[in-house]
Amino acid sequence: MKFIGVTGGVGAGKTRILEYIRHHYRCVIFLADEVAHLVKQPGTACFHALVRLLGEGILDEEGQIHKGRMAERIFADPELLEQVNGIIHPAVKDFLLEHLGEARKRGDIELFFVEAALLIECGYRELVDEMWYIYADEEVRRDRLQKKRGYSQEKITQIMSSQLSDGIFRANCDFVIDNSASLEESYRQIDRKLEAFTWQE
């Protein structure tokens, strides 16, 4: 079984690429953002650590961590944000490695994927067997983000400037999928890369 990290800039089309893989290969796919939500559920060590750090004011009426309230606390304070990331990121890694071990024991999965924009920054290069970079031209990404998410050009520029450059992504990845053109062309690139693995209709 291969452990593969999938990363890329905003608007590159990571979600559509992974949907295709999910439907056609014997795989399991975890999105780091979704895992981060799971590890913050009440009762987890991550939950208790965050409440100790930030106070009960971040909880909603049902005792769950309120995303907006937590964001208000941390994004104006870089030091606090770093402390929160120091709690959440290791918890996400532990969750993924536990599920990776379970999948290896079961033996029914050939490909284990984790997707996040920050995989390289969070040190996943040392954990995965391969790192994949989903690339798309900046103009294409801008068009997608404007049409599909309603983002302004200013917001798009702000997000893109906070992410790694194309050169850094490429230097840290083993395989690049160019998702600038049609999805069919992207799918062909994936199928060529995964031709040694089981294809499922």
PDB file of C-alpha atoms in Angstrom:
ATOM      1  CA  MET A   1       0.000   0.000   0.000  1.00  0.00           C
ATOM      2  CA  LYS A   2       1.277   3.446  -0.900  1.00  0.00           C
ATOM      3  CA  PHE A   3       0.880   6.464   1.388  1.00  0.00           C
ATOM      4  CA  ILE A   4       0.495   9.513  -0.853  1.00  0.00           C
ATOM      5  CA  GLY A   5       0.258  13.189   0.057  1.00  0.00           C
ATOM      6  CA  VAL A   6      -1.672  15.452  -2.305  1.00  0.00           C
ATOM      7  CA  THR A   7      -1.070  19.185  -2.188  1.00  0.00           C
ATOM      8  CA  GLY A   8      -1.323  22.298  -4.327  1.00  0.00           C
ATOM      9  CA  GLY A   9      -2.413  25.908  -4.281  1.00  0.00           C
ATOM     10  CA  VAL A  10      -5.939  27.213  -3.873  1.00  0.00           C
ATOM     11  CA  GLY A  11      -8.095  26.694  -6.974  1.00  0.00           C
ATOM     12  CA  ALA A  12      -5.849  23.981  -8.441  1.00  0.00           C
ATOM     13  CA  GLY A  13      -8.715  21.464  -8.399  1.00  0.00           C
ATOM     14  CA  LYS A  14      -7.541  18.997  -5.765  1.00  0.00           C
ATOM     15  CA  THR A  15     -11.105  18.042  -4.829  1.00  0.00           C
ATOM     16  CA  ARG A  16     -12.137  16.992  -8.345  1.00  0.00           C
ATOM     17  CA  ILE A  17      -8.936  15.001  -8.843  1.00  0.00           C
ATOM     18  CA  LEU A  18      -9.472  13.112  -5.590  1.00  0.00           C
ATOM     19  CA  GLU A  19     -13.133  12.436  -6.415  1.00  0.00           C
ATOM     20  CA  TYR A  20     -11.995  10.664  -9.572  1.00  0.00           C
ATOM     21  CA  ILE A  21      -9.407   8.591  -7.698  1.00  0.00           C
ATOM     22  CA  ARG A  22     -11.934   7.723  -4.972  1.00  0.00           C
ATOM     23  CA  HIS A  23     -14.371   6.298  -7.531  1.00  0.00           C
ATOM     24  CA  HIS A  24     -11.868   4.299  -9.596  1.00  0.00           C
ATOM     25  CA  TYR A  25      -9.169   2.926  -7.299  1.00  0.00           C
ATOM     26  CA  ARG A  26      -8.967   0.827  -4.117  1.00  0.00           C
ATOM     27  CA  CYS A  27      -8.140   3.728  -1.854  1.00  0.00           C
ATOM     28  CA  VAL A  28      -8.986   5.724   1.214  1.00  0.00           C
ATOM     29  CA  ILE A  29      -8.743   9.526   1.163  1.00  0.00           C
ATOM     30  CA  PHE A  30      -8.493  11.847   4.131  1.00  0.00           C
ATOM     31  CA  LEU A  31      -8.770  15.618   3.836  1.00  0.00           C
ATOM     32  CA  ALA A  32      -6.643  17.250   6.524  1.00  0.00           C
ATOM     33  CA  ASP A  33      -9.248  19.979   7.139  1.00  0.00           C
ATOM     34  CA  GLU A  34     -11.886  17.336   7.879  1.00  0.00           C
ATOM     35  CA  VAL A  35      -9.509  15.406  10.125  1.00  0.00           C
ATOM     36  CA  ALA A  36      -8.706  18.638  12.008  1.00  0.00           C
ATOM     37  CA  HIS A  37     -12.440  18.972  12.705  1.00  0.00           C
ATOM     38  CA  LEU A  38     -12.662  15.374  13.944  1.00  0.00           C
ATOM     39  CA  VAL A  39      -9.734  15.636  16.345  1.00  0.00           C
ATOM     40  CA  LYS A  40     -11.306  18.721  17.974  1.00  0.00           C
ATOM     41  CA  GLN A  41     -14.476  16.905  19.006  1.00  0.00           C
ATOM     42  CA  PRO A  42     -15.425  16.999  22.720  1.00  0.00           C
ATOM     43  CA  GLY A  43     -13.655  14.359  24.761  1.00  0.00           C
ATOM     44  CA  THR A  44     -10.487  14.239  22.672  1.00  0.00           C
ATOM     45  CA  ALA A  45      -7.080  15.248  24.025  1.00  0.00           C
ATOM     46  CA  CYS A  46      -6.906  17.949  21.351  1.00  0.00           C
ATOM     47  CA  PHE A  47     -10.254  19.409  22.474  1.00  0.00           C
ATOM     48  CA  HIS A  48      -9.187  19.599  26.112  1.00  0.00           C
ATOM     49  CA  ALA A  49      -5.817  21.151  25.208  1.00  0.00           C
ATOM     50  CA  LEU A  50      -7.480  23.851  23.094  1.00  0.00           C
ATOM     51  CA  VAL A  51     -10.017  24.732  25.788  1.00  0.00           C
ATOM     52  CA  ARG A  52      -7.232  24.940  28.381  1.00  0.00           C
ATOM     53  CA  LEU A  53      -5.284  27.265  26.100  1.00  0.00           C
ATOM     54  CA  LEU A  54      -8.095  29.472  24.787  1.00  0.00           C
ATOM     55  CA  GLY A  55     -10.730  29.258  27.496  1.00  0.00           C
ATOM     56  CA  GLU A  56     -14.354  28.087  27.489  1.00  0.00           C
ATOM     57  CA  GLY A  57     -15.353  31.193  25.553  1.00  0.00           C
ATOM     58  CA  ILE A  58     -14.530  29.313  22.331  1.00  0.00           C
ATOM     59  CA  LEU A  59     -17.328  26.800  22.985  1.00  0.00           C
ATOM     60  CA  ASP A  60     -20.833  27.053  21.556  1.00  0.00           C
ATOM     61  CA  GLU A  61     -24.071  26.324  23.394  1.00  0.00           C
ATOM     62  CA  GLU A  62     -23.663  22.577  22.782  1.00  0.00           C
ATOM     63  CA  GLY A  63     -20.139  22.425  24.151  1.00  0.00           C
ATOM     64  CA  GLN A  64     -18.471  22.151  20.731  1.00  0.00           C
ATOM     65  CA  ILE A  65     -15.545  24.334  19.666  1.00  0.00           C
ATOM     66  CA  HIS A  66     -17.037  27.226  17.699  1.00  0.00           C
ATOM     67  CA  LYS A  67     -14.873  27.755  14.617  1.00  0.00           C
ATOM     68  CA  GLY A  68     -15.589  31.479  14.394  1.00  0.00           C
ATOM     69  CA  ARG A  69     -14.918  32.155  18.067  1.00  0.00           C
ATOM     70  CA  MET A  70     -11.653  30.258  17.967  1.00  0.00           C
ATOM     71  CA  ALA A  71     -10.601  32.109  14.813  1.00  0.00           C
ATOM     72  CA  GLU A  72     -11.276  35.466  16.478  1.00  0.00           C
ATOM     73  CA  ARG A  73      -8.997  34.529  19.353  1.00  0.00           C
ATOM     74  CA  ILE A  74      -6.034  33.259  17.367  1.00  0.00           C
ATOM     75  CA  PHE A  75      -5.698  35.135  14.085  1.00  0.00           C
ATOM     76  CA  ALA A  76      -4.932  38.458  15.741  1.00  0.00           C
ATOM     77  CA  ASP A  77      -2.224  36.803  17.829  1.00  0.00           C
ATOM     78  CA  PRO A  78       0.554  35.031  15.852  1.00  0.00           C
ATOM     79  CA  GLU A  79       2.004  33.454  18.989  1.00  0.00           C
ATOM     80  CA  LEU A  80      -1.363  32.008  19.995  1.00  0.00           C
ATOM     81  CA  LEU A  81      -1.938  30.747  16.436  1.00  0.00           C
ATOM     82  CA  GLU A  82       1.408  28.942  16.576  1.00  0.00           C
ATOM     83  CA  GLN A  83       0.431  27.330  19.890  1.00  0.00           C
ATOM     84  CA  VAL A  84      -2.912  26.173  18.459  1.00  0.00           C
ATOM     85  CA  ASN A  85      -1.205  24.728  15.376  1.00  0.00           C
ATOM     86  CA  GLY A  86       1.200  22.975  17.752  1.00  0.00           C
ATOM     87  CA  ILE A  87      -1.803  21.189  19.243  1.00  0.00           C
ATOM     88  CA  ILE A  88      -3.875  20.471  16.127  1.00  0.00           C
ATOM     89  CA  HIS A  89      -1.198  19.433  13.605  1.00  0.00           C
ATOM     90  CA  PRO A  90       0.316  16.635  15.747  1.00  0.00           C
ATOM     91  CA  ALA A  91      -3.205  15.383  16.545  1.00  0.00           C
ATOM     92  CA  VAL A  92      -4.006  15.224  12.829  1.00  0.00           C
ATOM     93  CA  LYS A  93      -0.786  13.313  12.132  1.00  0.00           C
ATOM     94  CA  ASP A  94      -1.505  10.853  14.933  1.00  0.00           C
ATOM     95  CA  PHE A  95      -5.040  10.283  13.579  1.00  0.00           C
ATOM     96  CA  LEU A  96      -3.744   9.652  10.057  1.00  0.00           C
ATOM     97  CA  LEU A  97      -0.939   7.332  11.143  1.00  0.00           C
ATOM     98  CA  GLU A  98      -3.378   5.311  13.272  1.00  0.00           C
ATOM     99  CA  HIS A  99      -5.735   4.879  10.307  1.00  0.00           C
ATOM    100  CA  LEU A 100      -2.803   4.140   7.999  1.00  0.00           C
ATOM    101  CA  GLY A 101      -1.727   1.322  10.321  1.00  0.00           C
ATOM    102  CA  GLU A 102      -5.268  -0.067  10.447  1.00  0.00           C
ATOM    103  CA  ALA A 103      -5.546   0.006   6.646  1.00  0.00           C
ATOM    104  CA  ARG A 104      -2.230  -1.824   6.296  1.00  0.00           C
ATOM    105  CA  LYS A 105      -3.414  -4.537   8.702  1.00  0.00           C
ATOM    106  CA  ARG A 106      -6.697  -5.016   6.829  1.00  0.00           C
ATOM    107  CA  GLY A 107      -4.919  -5.254   3.486  1.00  0.00           C
ATOM    108  CA  ASP A 108      -7.966  -4.181   1.473  1.00  0.00           C
ATOM    109  CA  ILE A 109      -6.596  -0.785   0.425  1.00  0.00           C
ATOM    110  CA  GLU A 110      -3.898  -0.139  -2.185  1.00  0.00           C
ATOM    111  CA  LEU A 111      -3.638   3.650  -1.925  1.00  0.00           C
ATOM    112  CA  PHE A 112      -3.884   5.824   1.199  1.00  0.00           C
ATOM    113  CA  PHE A 113      -4.177   9.551   0.424  1.00  0.00           C
ATOM    114  CA  VAL A 114      -4.025  12.640   2.602  1.00  0.00           C
ATOM    115  CA  GLU A 115      -4.792  16.040   1.077  1.00  0.00           C
ATOM    116  CA  ALA A 116      -3.899  19.489   2.404  1.00  0.00           C
ATOM    117  CA  ALA A 117      -2.474  22.750   1.130  1.00  0.00           C
ATOM    118  CA  LEU A 118       0.082  22.733   3.983  1.00  0.00           C
ATOM    119  CA  LEU A 119       1.493  19.209   3.736  1.00  0.00           C
ATOM    120  CA  ILE A 120       4.987  20.378   2.894  1.00  0.00           C
ATOM    121  CA  GLU A 121       5.061  23.032   5.630  1.00  0.00           C
ATOM    122  CA  CYS A 122       3.802  20.494   8.194  1.00  0.00           C
ATOM    123  CA  GLY A 123       6.568  17.976   7.479  1.00  0.00           C
ATOM    124  CA  TYR A 124       4.588  15.290   5.649  1.00  0.00           C
ATOM    125  CA  ARG A 125       7.383  14.901   3.109  1.00  0.00           C
ATOM    126  CA  GLU A 126       9.128  12.665   5.646  1.00  0.00           C
ATOM    127  CA  LEU A 127       5.985  10.587   6.309  1.00  0.00           C
ATOM    128  CA  VAL A 128       4.547   9.806   2.882  1.00  0.00           C
ATOM    129  CA  ASP A 129       5.866   7.446   0.215  1.00  0.00           C
ATOM    130  CA  GLU A 130       5.140  10.029  -2.480  1.00  0.00           C
ATOM    131  CA  MET A 131       4.049  13.649  -2.591  1.00  0.00           C
ATOM    132  CA  TRP A 132       1.807  14.739  -5.483  1.00  0.00           C
ATOM    133  CA  TYR A 133       1.385  18.337  -6.634  1.00  0.00           C
ATOM    134  CA  ILE A 134      -1.854  19.372  -8.324  1.00  0.00           C
ATOM    135  CA  TYR A 135      -0.883  22.296 -10.542  1.00  0.00           C
ATOM    136  CA  ALA A 136      -2.959  24.748 -12.560  1.00  0.00           C
ATOM    137  CA  ASP A 137      -2.020  28.009 -14.264  1.00  0.00           C
ATOM    138  CA  GLU A 138      -2.619  31.062 -12.080  1.00  0.00           C
ATOM    139  CA  GLU A 139      -5.082  32.533 -14.587  1.00  0.00           C
ATOM    140  CA  VAL A 140      -7.096  29.284 -14.538  1.00  0.00           C
ATOM    141  CA  ARG A 141      -7.101  29.193 -10.738  1.00  0.00           C
ATOM    142  CA  ARG A 142      -8.209  32.811 -10.505  1.00  0.00           C
ATOM    143  CA  ASP A 143     -11.059  32.172 -12.922  1.00  0.00           C
ATOM    144  CA  ARG A 144     -12.226  29.109 -10.970  1.00  0.00           C
ATOM    145  CA  LEU A 145     -12.125  30.899  -7.619  1.00  0.00           C
ATOM    146  CA  GLN A 146     -13.996  33.895  -8.951  1.00  0.00           C
ATOM    147  CA  LYS A 147     -16.720  31.867 -10.677  1.00  0.00           C
ATOM    148  CA  LYS A 148     -17.170  28.986  -8.217  1.00  0.00           C
ATOM    149  CA  ARG A 149     -16.507  30.674  -4.870  1.00  0.00           C
ATOM    150  CA  GLY A 150     -17.279  34.284  -5.682  1.00  0.00           C
ATOM    151  CA  TYR A 151     -13.891  35.500  -4.461  1.00  0.00           C
ATOM    152  CA  SER A 152     -12.687  38.977  -5.408  1.00  0.00           C
ATOM    153  CA  GLN A 153      -9.353  39.339  -7.193  1.00  0.00           C
ATOM    154  CA  GLU A 154      -7.977  41.029  -4.074  1.00  0.00           C
ATOM    155  CA  LYS A 155      -8.934  38.076  -1.887  1.00  0.00           C
ATOM    156  CA  ILE A 156      -7.474  35.620  -4.404  1.00  0.00           C
ATOM    157  CA  THR A 157      -4.184  37.547  -4.490  1.00  0.00           C
ATOM    158  CA  GLN A 158      -4.063  37.590  -0.689  1.00  0.00           C
ATOM    159  CA  ILE A 159      -4.604  33.816  -0.430  1.00  0.00           C
ATOM    160  CA  MET A 160      -2.141  32.977  -3.199  1.00  0.00           C
ATOM    161  CA  SER A 161       0.570  35.188  -1.714  1.00  0.00           C
ATOM    162  CA  SER A 162       0.318  33.283   1.578  1.00  0.00           C
ATOM    163  CA  GLN A 163       0.907  29.900  -0.108  1.00  0.00           C
ATOM    164  CA  LEU A 164       4.067  28.243  -1.384  1.00  0.00           C
ATOM    165  CA  SER A 165       5.397  29.170  -4.815  1.00  0.00           C
ATOM    166  CA  ASP A 166       5.123  26.825  -7.785  1.00  0.00           C
ATOM    167  CA  GLY A 167       8.880  26.262  -7.615  1.00  0.00           C
ATOM    168  CA  ILE A 168       8.782  25.130  -3.979  1.00  0.00           C
ATOM    169  CA  PHE A 169       5.823  22.817  -4.623  1.00  0.00           C
ATOM    170  CA  ARG A 170       7.659  21.203  -7.536  1.00  0.00           C
ATOM    171  CA  ALA A 171      10.935  20.873  -5.619  1.00  0.00           C
ATOM    172  CA  ASN A 172       9.169  18.977  -2.830  1.00  0.00           C
ATOM    173  CA  CYS A 173       6.890  16.724  -4.894  1.00  0.00           C
ATOM    174  CA  ASP A 174       7.512  13.475  -6.750  1.00  0.00           C
ATOM    175  CA  PHE A 175       4.681  13.756  -9.265  1.00  0.00           C
ATOM    176  CA  VAL A 176       2.926  16.731 -10.870  1.00  0.00           C
ATOM    177  CA  ILE A 177      -0.592  16.628 -12.312  1.00  0.00           C
ATOM    178  CA  ASP A 178      -1.233  19.565 -14.651  1.00  0.00           C
ATOM    179  CA  ASN A 179      -4.892  20.378 -14.073  1.00  0.00           C
ATOM    180  CA  SER A 180      -4.932  23.515 -16.206  1.00  0.00           C
ATOM    181  CA  ALA A 181      -6.882  22.043 -19.121  1.00  0.00           C
ATOM    182  CA  SER A 182      -9.748  19.536 -19.223  1.00  0.00           C
ATOM    183  CA  LEU A 183     -10.465  17.116 -16.388  1.00  0.00           C
ATOM    184  CA  GLU A 184     -10.265  14.275 -18.921  1.00  0.00           C
ATOM    185  CA  GLU A 185      -6.623  15.158 -19.572  1.00  0.00           C
ATOM    186  CA  SER A 186      -5.940  15.233 -15.827  1.00  0.00           C
ATOM    187  CA  TYR A 187      -7.605  11.835 -15.444  1.00  0.00           C
ATOM    188  CA  ARG A 188      -5.367  10.394 -18.161  1.00  0.00           C
ATOM    189  CA  GLN A 189      -2.300  11.596 -16.230  1.00  0.00           C
ATOM    190  CA  ILE A 190      -3.601   9.866 -13.097  1.00  0.00           C
ATOM    191  CA  ASP A 191      -4.370   6.608 -14.895  1.00  0.00           C
ATOM    192  CA  ARG A 192      -0.877   6.502 -16.396  1.00  0.00           C
ATOM    193  CA  LYS A 193       0.630   7.082 -12.951  1.00  0.00           C
ATOM    194  CA  LEU A 194      -1.556   4.422 -11.300  1.00  0.00           C
ATOM    195  CA  GLU A 195      -1.520   1.787 -14.040  1.00  0.00           C
ATOM    196  CA  ALA A 196       0.076  -0.732 -11.650  1.00  0.00           C
ATOM    197  CA  PHE A 197      -2.901  -0.488  -9.278  1.00  0.00           C
ATOM    198  CA  THR A 198      -6.357  -2.035  -9.479  1.00  0.00           C
ATOM    199  CA  TRP A 199      -8.821  -0.132 -11.677  1.00  0.00           C
ATOM    200  CA  GLN A 200     -12.432  -0.257 -10.528  1.00  0.00           C
ATOM    201  CA  GLU A 201     -15.337   0.703 -12.805  1.00  0.00           C
TER     202      GLU A 201
END
